Coordinates of C-alpha atoms in Angstrom, one line a residue:
M1 CA 196.2 -22.9 -34.2
T2 CA 195.6 -24.7 -30.9
S3 CA 192.5 -23.9 -28.9
P4 CA 192.3 -24.3 -25.1
R5 CA 191.0 -27.8 -25.4
D6 CA 193.0 -29.0 -28.4
R7 CA 195.6 -30.6 -26.1
D8 CA 192.9 -32.7 -24.5
A9 CA 190.8 -33.9 -27.3
P10 CA 189.5 -35.8 -29.3
A11 CA 187.9 -38.5 -27.3
P12 CA 189.3 -42.0 -27.5
A13 CA 188.2 -44.4 -30.2
A14 CA 185.8 -47.0 -28.9
G15 CA 187.7 -49.5 -26.7
G16 CA 190.8 -47.4 -26.7
S17 CA 191.7 -48.6 -23.2
L18 CA 195.4 -49.1 -24.0
Y19 CA 195.8 -45.4 -24.4
R20 CA 194.1 -44.7 -21.1
R21 CA 196.5 -47.2 -19.4
L22 CA 199.4 -45.4 -21.1
V23 CA 198.2 -42.1 -19.6
A24 CA 197.7 -43.6 -16.2
K25 CA 201.2 -45.2 -16.3
A26 CA 202.8 -42.1 -17.6
R27 CA 201.3 -40.0 -14.8
A28 CA 202.4 -42.6 -12.2
E29 CA 205.9 -42.5 -13.5
C30 CA 205.9 -38.7 -14.3
L31 CA 206.6 -39.2 -18.0
P32 CA 205.7 -36.6 -20.7
L33 CA 203.6 -38.9 -22.9
Q34 CA 202.7 -36.1 -25.3
V35 CA 204.3 -32.9 -26.3
V36 CA 202.6 -30.2 -28.3
L37 CA 205.2 -28.3 -30.2
E38 CA 204.4 -24.8 -31.6
L39 CA 206.6 -24.4 -34.7
T40 CA 205.7 -20.7 -35.4
T41 CA 203.1 -18.1 -34.6
R42 CA 202.9 -17.0 -38.1
C43 CA 199.9 -17.9 -40.2
N44 CA 198.4 -17.2 -43.7
L45 CA 195.0 -16.5 -42.2
R46 CA 193.8 -13.7 -39.9
C47 CA 191.1 -15.4 -37.7
T48 CA 189.1 -13.1 -35.6
H49 CA 189.5 -15.2 -32.4
C50 CA 193.2 -16.1 -32.8
Y51 CA 195.5 -15.4 -29.9
A52 CA 198.7 -16.6 -31.6
A53 CA 199.0 -13.3 -33.5
E54 CA 199.5 -11.5 -30.1
R55 CA 202.4 -13.7 -29.0
P56 CA 206.0 -12.4 -29.2
R57 CA 207.8 -13.1 -32.4
G58 CA 210.9 -15.3 -32.7
E59 CA 211.4 -19.0 -33.4
L60 CA 214.0 -21.7 -32.5
S61 CA 216.3 -22.6 -35.3
T62 CA 215.8 -25.8 -37.1
E63 CA 218.9 -27.3 -35.3
Q64 CA 217.4 -26.2 -31.9
M65 CA 214.2 -27.9 -32.9
R66 CA 216.1 -31.1 -33.7
D67 CA 217.8 -30.9 -30.3
A68 CA 214.3 -30.4 -28.7
L69 CA 213.0 -33.5 -30.4
D70 CA 216.0 -35.5 -29.1
Q71 CA 215.2 -34.3 -25.6
F72 CA 211.5 -35.1 -25.8
A73 CA 212.4 -38.6 -27.0
A74 CA 214.9 -39.1 -24.2
A75 CA 212.4 -38.0 -21.6
G76 CA 209.9 -40.6 -22.7
A77 CA 207.5 -38.8 -25.1
L78 CA 205.6 -41.0 -27.6
F79 CA 203.2 -38.5 -29.2
L80 CA 204.1 -35.2 -30.8
T81 CA 201.6 -32.6 -32.0
L82 CA 202.8 -29.9 -34.4
T83 CA 200.9 -26.6 -34.3
G84 CA 201.2 -22.9 -34.8
G85 CA 200.1 -20.4 -36.0
E86 CA 199.9 -22.5 -39.2
P87 CA 202.7 -25.1 -38.9
L88 CA 203.0 -25.5 -42.7
V89 CA 204.1 -21.8 -42.9
H90 CA 207.4 -22.7 -41.2
P91 CA 210.0 -23.0 -43.9
D92 CA 211.4 -26.2 -42.4
F93 CA 208.1 -28.0 -41.6
W94 CA 209.0 -31.0 -43.7
T95 CA 212.5 -31.3 -42.2
I96 CA 211.1 -31.2 -38.7
C97 CA 208.4 -33.8 -39.5
E98 CA 211.0 -36.1 -41.0
Q99 CA 213.3 -35.7 -38.0
A100 CA 210.4 -36.4 -35.6
R101 CA 209.5 -39.6 -37.5
K102 CA 213.1 -40.7 -37.4
R103 CA 212.9 -40.5 -33.7
G104 CA 209.8 -42.6 -33.6
F105 CA 207.2 -40.1 -32.7
S106 CA 203.5 -40.5 -33.6
I107 CA 202.7 -37.2 -35.2
T108 CA 199.5 -35.2 -35.3
V109 CA 199.3 -32.0 -37.1
F110 CA 197.0 -29.0 -36.3
T111 CA 196.4 -27.1 -39.5
N112 CA 194.0 -24.8 -41.4
G113 CA 194.5 -27.0 -44.5
T114 CA 194.8 -24.2 -47.0
L115 CA 198.5 -24.9 -47.8
I116 CA 197.9 -28.6 -48.5
G117 CA 197.6 -29.8 -52.1
P118 CA 198.2 -33.2 -53.6
A119 CA 202.0 -33.1 -53.3
E120 CA 201.7 -32.1 -49.5
A121 CA 199.1 -34.7 -48.9
D122 CA 201.3 -37.4 -50.4
R123 CA 204.2 -36.3 -48.2
L124 CA 202.0 -36.5 -45.1
L125 CA 201.0 -40.0 -46.0
A126 CA 204.6 -41.0 -46.7
L127 CA 205.5 -39.7 -43.2
Q128 CA 202.8 -42.0 -41.7
T129 CA 201.2 -39.0 -40.0
E130 CA 198.9 -40.4 -37.4
R131 CA 196.2 -37.7 -37.5
M132 CA 195.4 -34.4 -39.3
E133 CA 193.3 -32.0 -37.3
V134 CA 191.7 -29.3 -39.6
S135 CA 190.0 -26.1 -38.4
I136 CA 186.6 -25.4 -39.9
L137 CA 184.7 -22.3 -38.8
G138 CA 181.5 -22.5 -40.8
S139 CA 179.5 -24.6 -43.1
T140 CA 179.5 -22.0 -45.9
P141 CA 182.3 -20.0 -47.6
A142 CA 180.7 -16.8 -46.4
T143 CA 180.8 -17.6 -42.7
H144 CA 184.2 -19.4 -42.7
D145 CA 185.9 -16.8 -44.9
A146 CA 184.6 -13.9 -42.8
I147 CA 186.1 -15.4 -39.7
T148 CA 189.4 -16.3 -41.3
G149 CA 189.8 -13.0 -43.0
R150 CA 190.8 -14.8 -46.3
E151 CA 188.4 -15.2 -49.3
G152 CA 188.6 -18.7 -50.7
S153 CA 190.0 -20.2 -47.4
F154 CA 186.9 -22.4 -47.0
E155 CA 187.3 -24.0 -50.5
R156 CA 191.0 -24.7 -49.9
T157 CA 190.3 -26.1 -46.5
M158 CA 187.7 -28.5 -47.8
R159 CA 189.9 -29.6 -50.7
A160 CA 192.7 -30.5 -48.2
V161 CA 190.3 -32.6 -46.2
D162 CA 189.3 -34.5 -49.3
L163 CA 192.9 -35.0 -50.4
L164 CA 193.9 -36.3 -47.1
I165 CA 191.0 -38.7 -46.7
E166 CA 191.4 -39.9 -50.2
R167 CA 194.9 -41.0 -49.2
G168 CA 193.6 -42.8 -46.1
L169 CA 194.9 -40.3 -43.5
R170 CA 192.9 -39.9 -40.4
V171 CA 191.2 -36.5 -40.4
Q172 CA 189.4 -34.7 -37.6
M173 CA 187.7 -31.4 -38.4
K174 CA 187.2 -29.1 -35.4
A175 CA 185.3 -25.9 -34.8
T176 CA 185.2 -23.1 -32.2
W177 CA 181.8 -21.7 -31.7
M178 CA 181.3 -18.0 -31.7
R179 CA 178.4 -15.6 -32.1
T180 CA 179.2 -15.5 -35.8
N181 CA 179.1 -19.2 -36.6
I182 CA 177.1 -21.0 -33.8
A183 CA 173.9 -20.9 -36.0
E184 CA 175.7 -23.4 -38.4
A185 CA 176.8 -25.8 -35.6
R186 CA 174.8 -28.7 -36.8
A187 CA 175.5 -28.0 -40.5
V188 CA 179.3 -28.0 -39.8
E189 CA 179.2 -31.4 -38.2
T190 CA 177.1 -32.7 -41.0
L191 CA 179.7 -31.3 -43.4
A192 CA 182.5 -33.1 -41.7
R193 CA 180.6 -36.4 -41.6
E194 CA 179.7 -36.1 -45.3
H195 CA 183.3 -35.7 -46.2
G196 CA 184.4 -38.8 -44.1
A197 CA 186.0 -36.8 -41.3
A198 CA 185.6 -37.1 -37.5
F199 CA 184.4 -33.9 -35.8
R200 CA 184.7 -32.1 -32.4
S201 CA 184.0 -28.6 -31.3
G202 CA 184.0 -26.3 -28.3
F203 CA 182.9 -22.9 -26.9
L204 CA 185.9 -21.7 -25.0
L205 CA 188.0 -18.8 -26.4
M206 CA 191.4 -17.7 -25.2
P207 CA 191.1 -14.1 -24.0
T208 CA 192.6 -11.6 -26.6
G209 CA 192.8 -7.9 -26.8
P210 CA 193.1 -5.5 -23.8
E211 CA 191.7 -7.3 -20.8
G212 CA 190.1 -9.8 -23.1
S213 CA 187.9 -7.2 -24.8
R214 CA 188.3 -8.7 -28.4
T215 CA 187.3 -12.1 -27.3
D216 CA 184.3 -10.9 -25.2
A217 CA 182.7 -9.6 -28.4
L218 CA 182.9 -13.0 -30.0
R219 CA 181.7 -15.3 -27.3
V220 CA 178.4 -17.0 -27.8
T221 CA 175.5 -15.7 -25.7
G222 CA 173.5 -17.8 -23.3
D223 CA 170.6 -17.6 -25.5
Q224 CA 172.6 -19.0 -28.5
V225 CA 173.8 -22.0 -26.4
A226 CA 170.3 -22.7 -25.1
A227 CA 168.8 -22.5 -28.6
L228 CA 171.4 -24.9 -29.8
S229 CA 170.6 -27.2 -26.9
D230 CA 166.9 -27.2 -27.8
A231 CA 167.6 -28.1 -31.4
W232 CA 169.7 -31.0 -30.3
L233 CA 167.0 -32.2 -27.9
E234 CA 164.2 -31.8 -30.4
S235 CA 166.0 -33.6 -33.2
G236 CA 167.6 -36.4 -31.1
W237 CA 170.9 -35.3 -32.6
T238 CA 173.8 -36.7 -30.5
G239 CA 176.5 -34.4 -31.6
R240 CA 177.6 -31.8 -29.1
P241 CA 180.7 -29.9 -28.1
S242 CA 183.4 -32.2 -26.8
Q243 CA 184.0 -30.2 -23.6
A244 CA 180.4 -31.0 -22.3
A245 CA 181.2 -34.0 -20.1
L246 CA 177.5 -34.6 -19.3
V247 CA 178.2 -37.1 -16.4
P248 CA 176.6 -36.8 -12.9
A249 CA 178.8 -34.9 -10.6
D250 CA 179.7 -36.3 -7.1
P251 CA 182.0 -33.9 -5.3
E252 CA 182.5 -36.1 -2.4
K253 CA 183.9 -39.0 -4.4
Q254 CA 185.9 -36.7 -6.6
A255 CA 187.6 -34.7 -3.9
N256 CA 191.0 -36.2 -4.9
T257 CA 190.3 -36.2 -8.7
I258 CA 192.8 -34.4 -10.9
P259 CA 190.6 -31.6 -12.4
C260 CA 192.9 -30.8 -15.3
G261 CA 195.3 -32.9 -17.3
A262 CA 197.7 -30.1 -17.9
G263 CA 201.3 -31.0 -17.0
Q264 CA 200.3 -34.5 -15.9
A265 CA 201.5 -36.5 -18.9
S266 CA 201.6 -33.8 -21.6
C267 CA 203.0 -30.2 -22.0
Y268 CA 203.2 -27.4 -24.5
V269 CA 206.4 -26.0 -25.9
D270 CA 206.2 -22.7 -27.8
C271 CA 208.2 -21.7 -30.9
R272 CA 210.8 -19.8 -28.7
G273 CA 211.5 -22.8 -26.5
A274 CA 209.4 -22.0 -23.5
V275 CA 207.8 -25.0 -21.8
Y276 CA 204.2 -24.6 -20.4
P277 CA 201.8 -27.0 -18.7
C278 CA 199.5 -26.5 -21.7
V279 CA 198.7 -23.9 -24.3
A280 CA 196.3 -22.1 -22.0
I281 CA 198.2 -22.0 -18.8
R282 CA 200.6 -19.1 -19.5
R283 CA 202.9 -19.8 -16.7
A284 CA 206.3 -20.9 -18.0
A285 CA 207.8 -24.0 -16.5
G286 CA 211.2 -23.2 -18.0
S287 CA 213.0 -22.7 -21.3
L288 CA 214.9 -25.1 -23.5
L289 CA 217.4 -22.4 -24.1
E290 CA 218.3 -22.5 -20.4
Q291 CA 217.6 -26.1 -19.2
D292 CA 217.2 -29.5 -20.5
F293 CA 213.6 -30.6 -21.1
A294 CA 213.9 -33.6 -18.7
R295 CA 215.1 -31.3 -15.8
I296 CA 212.2 -28.8 -16.5
W297 CA 209.6 -31.7 -16.7
Q298 CA 210.8 -33.3 -13.4
D299 CA 211.8 -30.2 -11.3
S300 CA 209.7 -27.2 -12.4
P301 CA 207.9 -25.6 -9.5
V302 CA 205.2 -24.6 -11.9
L303 CA 204.6 -28.1 -13.0
R304 CA 204.8 -29.5 -9.5
E305 CA 202.2 -26.9 -8.3
I306 CA 199.8 -27.9 -11.1
R307 CA 200.2 -31.6 -10.6
G308 CA 199.3 -31.1 -6.9
I309 CA 195.9 -29.5 -7.6
R310 CA 192.8 -31.6 -6.8
L311 CA 189.1 -30.9 -7.3
A312 CA 188.8 -30.3 -3.5
D313 CA 191.2 -27.3 -4.0
L314 CA 188.6 -25.5 -6.3
P315 CA 186.5 -23.6 -3.8
D316 CA 183.8 -22.4 -6.2
C317 CA 183.6 -25.5 -8.4
R318 CA 183.9 -28.4 -6.2
S319 CA 180.3 -28.1 -4.9
C320 CA 178.6 -26.4 -7.8
A321 CA 175.5 -27.9 -9.0
L322 CA 176.5 -27.3 -12.7
F323 CA 179.9 -28.9 -12.3
D324 CA 178.9 -31.8 -14.7
L325 CA 177.9 -29.3 -17.4
C326 CA 181.0 -27.1 -17.0
P327 CA 183.7 -26.8 -19.6
R328 CA 186.1 -25.1 -17.2
C329 CA 189.7 -24.6 -18.4
A330 CA 192.2 -23.8 -15.7
G331 CA 194.2 -21.7 -18.0
V332 CA 191.3 -19.6 -19.1
A333 CA 190.2 -19.3 -15.5
D334 CA 193.7 -18.0 -14.7
M335 CA 193.6 -15.5 -17.4
E336 CA 190.0 -14.3 -16.4
S337 CA 190.3 -14.4 -12.7
G338 CA 194.0 -14.5 -11.8
S339 CA 194.0 -17.9 -10.2
L340 CA 194.3 -21.5 -11.4
L341 CA 191.8 -22.4 -8.7
A342 CA 189.2 -19.7 -9.5
K343 CA 186.0 -20.3 -11.4
S344 CA 185.9 -19.1 -15.1
P345 CA 183.1 -16.7 -15.8
Q346 CA 183.1 -17.8 -19.4
A347 CA 182.6 -21.4 -18.4
C348 CA 180.0 -20.5 -15.8
R349 CA 178.0 -18.8 -18.5
I350 CA 178.1 -21.9 -20.7
A351 CA 177.3 -24.3 -17.9
E352 CA 174.2 -22.2 -16.9
A353 CA 173.0 -22.2 -20.6
R354 CA 173.6 -26.0 -20.8
R355 CA 171.0 -26.8 -18.0
S356 CA 168.5 -28.0 -20.5
M357 CA 171.0 -30.5 -21.9
R358 CA 170.9 -32.9 -19.0
R359 CA 168.4 -35.1 -20.8
L360 CA 171.0 -35.9 -23.5
P361 CA 172.4 -39.4 -23.4
A362 CA 175.6 -39.5 -21.2
E363 CA 179.0 -40.3 -22.8
P364 CA 180.3 -43.8 -22.3
E365 CA 182.4 -42.8 -19.2
A366 CA 179.1 -41.9 -17.5
K367 CA 178.6 -45.6 -16.7
T368 CA 181.0 -45.2 -13.9
G369 CA 179.1 -42.3 -12.4
I370 CA 182.3 -40.3 -12.4
R371 CA 182.9 -37.3 -14.6
N372 CA 185.9 -37.5 -17.0
T373 CA 187.7 -34.4 -15.9
T374 CA 191.1 -35.2 -17.4
K375 CA 190.5 -35.7 -21.1
T376 CA 193.6 -36.2 -23.1
C377 CA 194.4 -36.5 -26.9
P378 CA 194.9 -40.2 -27.8
P379 CA 196.5 -40.9 -31.1
D380 CA 196.6 -44.5 -32.2
V381 CA 199.5 -46.2 -30.4
D382 CA 199.7 -49.6 -32.3
N383 CA 202.2 -50.2 -35.0
H384 CA 204.3 -47.1 -34.3
R385 CA 206.7 -48.5 -31.6
E386 CA 207.3 -51.7 -33.4
K387 CA 208.1 -50.0 -36.7
N388 CA 210.5 -47.6 -35.0
D389 CA 211.9 -49.7 -32.2
D390 CA 215.5 -48.4 -33.0
S391 CA 214.4 -44.8 -32.3
P392 CA 216.0 -42.9 -29.4
G393 CA 214.5 -43.0 -25.9
W394 CA 214.8 -46.4 -24.1
K395 CA 212.3 -45.2 -21.6
R396 CA 209.6 -45.2 -24.3
R397 CA 210.3 -48.8 -25.5
A398 CA 210.3 -50.1 -21.9
F399 CA 207.2 -48.0 -21.0
I400 CA 204.9 -49.3 -23.7
S401 CA 206.3 -52.8 -23.5
N402 CA 205.4 -53.0 -19.8
V403 CA 201.9 -51.6 -20.5
R404 CA 201.2 -54.2 -23.2
T405 CA 202.6 -57.0 -21.0
A406 CA 200.3 -55.9 -18.2
D407 CA 197.5 -56.0 -20.7
G408 CA 198.1 -59.7 -21.4
G409 CA 199.9 -59.4 -24.7
P410 CA 200.6 -57.2 -27.7
G411 CA 198.1 -55.2 -29.7
I412 CA 195.6 -52.6 -28.9
D413 CA 192.2 -53.1 -27.5
R414 CA 189.7 -51.1 -29.5

């Protein structure tokens, strides 16, 4: 399942400046660098916080999925993230993966890991899968399984992590903090590191249930966030939720900053073919059943509106003293307050609780004095285009070639 920030994270590897240049160039040329494709809303788990179960049923046929992949490639997409539900539940998951690789996509898979055994791990390796992102919701079976609703899911998830890492695949474990698991936050990150995985986490939950009532009961309290902050400060522990961009805010300098990366160089396509700026912004830009992807990407009024939003357009946020501590998501704000420009009550509560975290070391981006407000998900870009230079989408080959030339030569700066 994709969380509100999954399309934006994880943070770039050290020195990953080539990817940042790719994103900047994609935005300048209005190219969809990354597409997140939901294969299904079905899942073998029943997580308490999941929003996918509330989505309408129905899926594109495998042939329609193939056609969508062709359209993404022709429009210039380089990176493809496969999500759900649980993507491995889809009966043609492997066929879709193979078709995506034939088209030269760098593939990331969001999964709960419970359906991955030795054979599946071998196939993911053979497909040169770029990254596996595995959800973890507790450091113990009791906590994790209570949230997933499936006894034994913790053990199966951790077994998948080990199988993937043993084969040399890049694995990132990710957690969503709720009242029921935040007490294990440090233990969860330690667990990920001990198994050789990267880690990220976040607080934001997509509103579910009547008027968000189901999610309200799960959200962390301010006291819980503050207690976790105190523990971090006392221990000198540097791990913290990836949304917390702890960088000094300067509203005047950032008046023309793009406050949200949705629809800028990436988008979300659900399993019925609807195209969205991202998973959280539930304003459809169009449907692949009615229009070509390239036409939607270039001409959709929804996407054009979102691309035009600047920090100066956010009346409550642009001068807020807690701006640099805020995990605001435009989509969640829209669902909570009815406007993409409104403040998010959920994010405001988290920012208020984070006041004590200001003493933590800033992220590398803080050296510029400008908050990184447009985080994106950067898979590795080296080795993929050369290996698949005969893949469809001339725009992609010319695009990355121009970026590398501008960089002074081939290779990736890490």
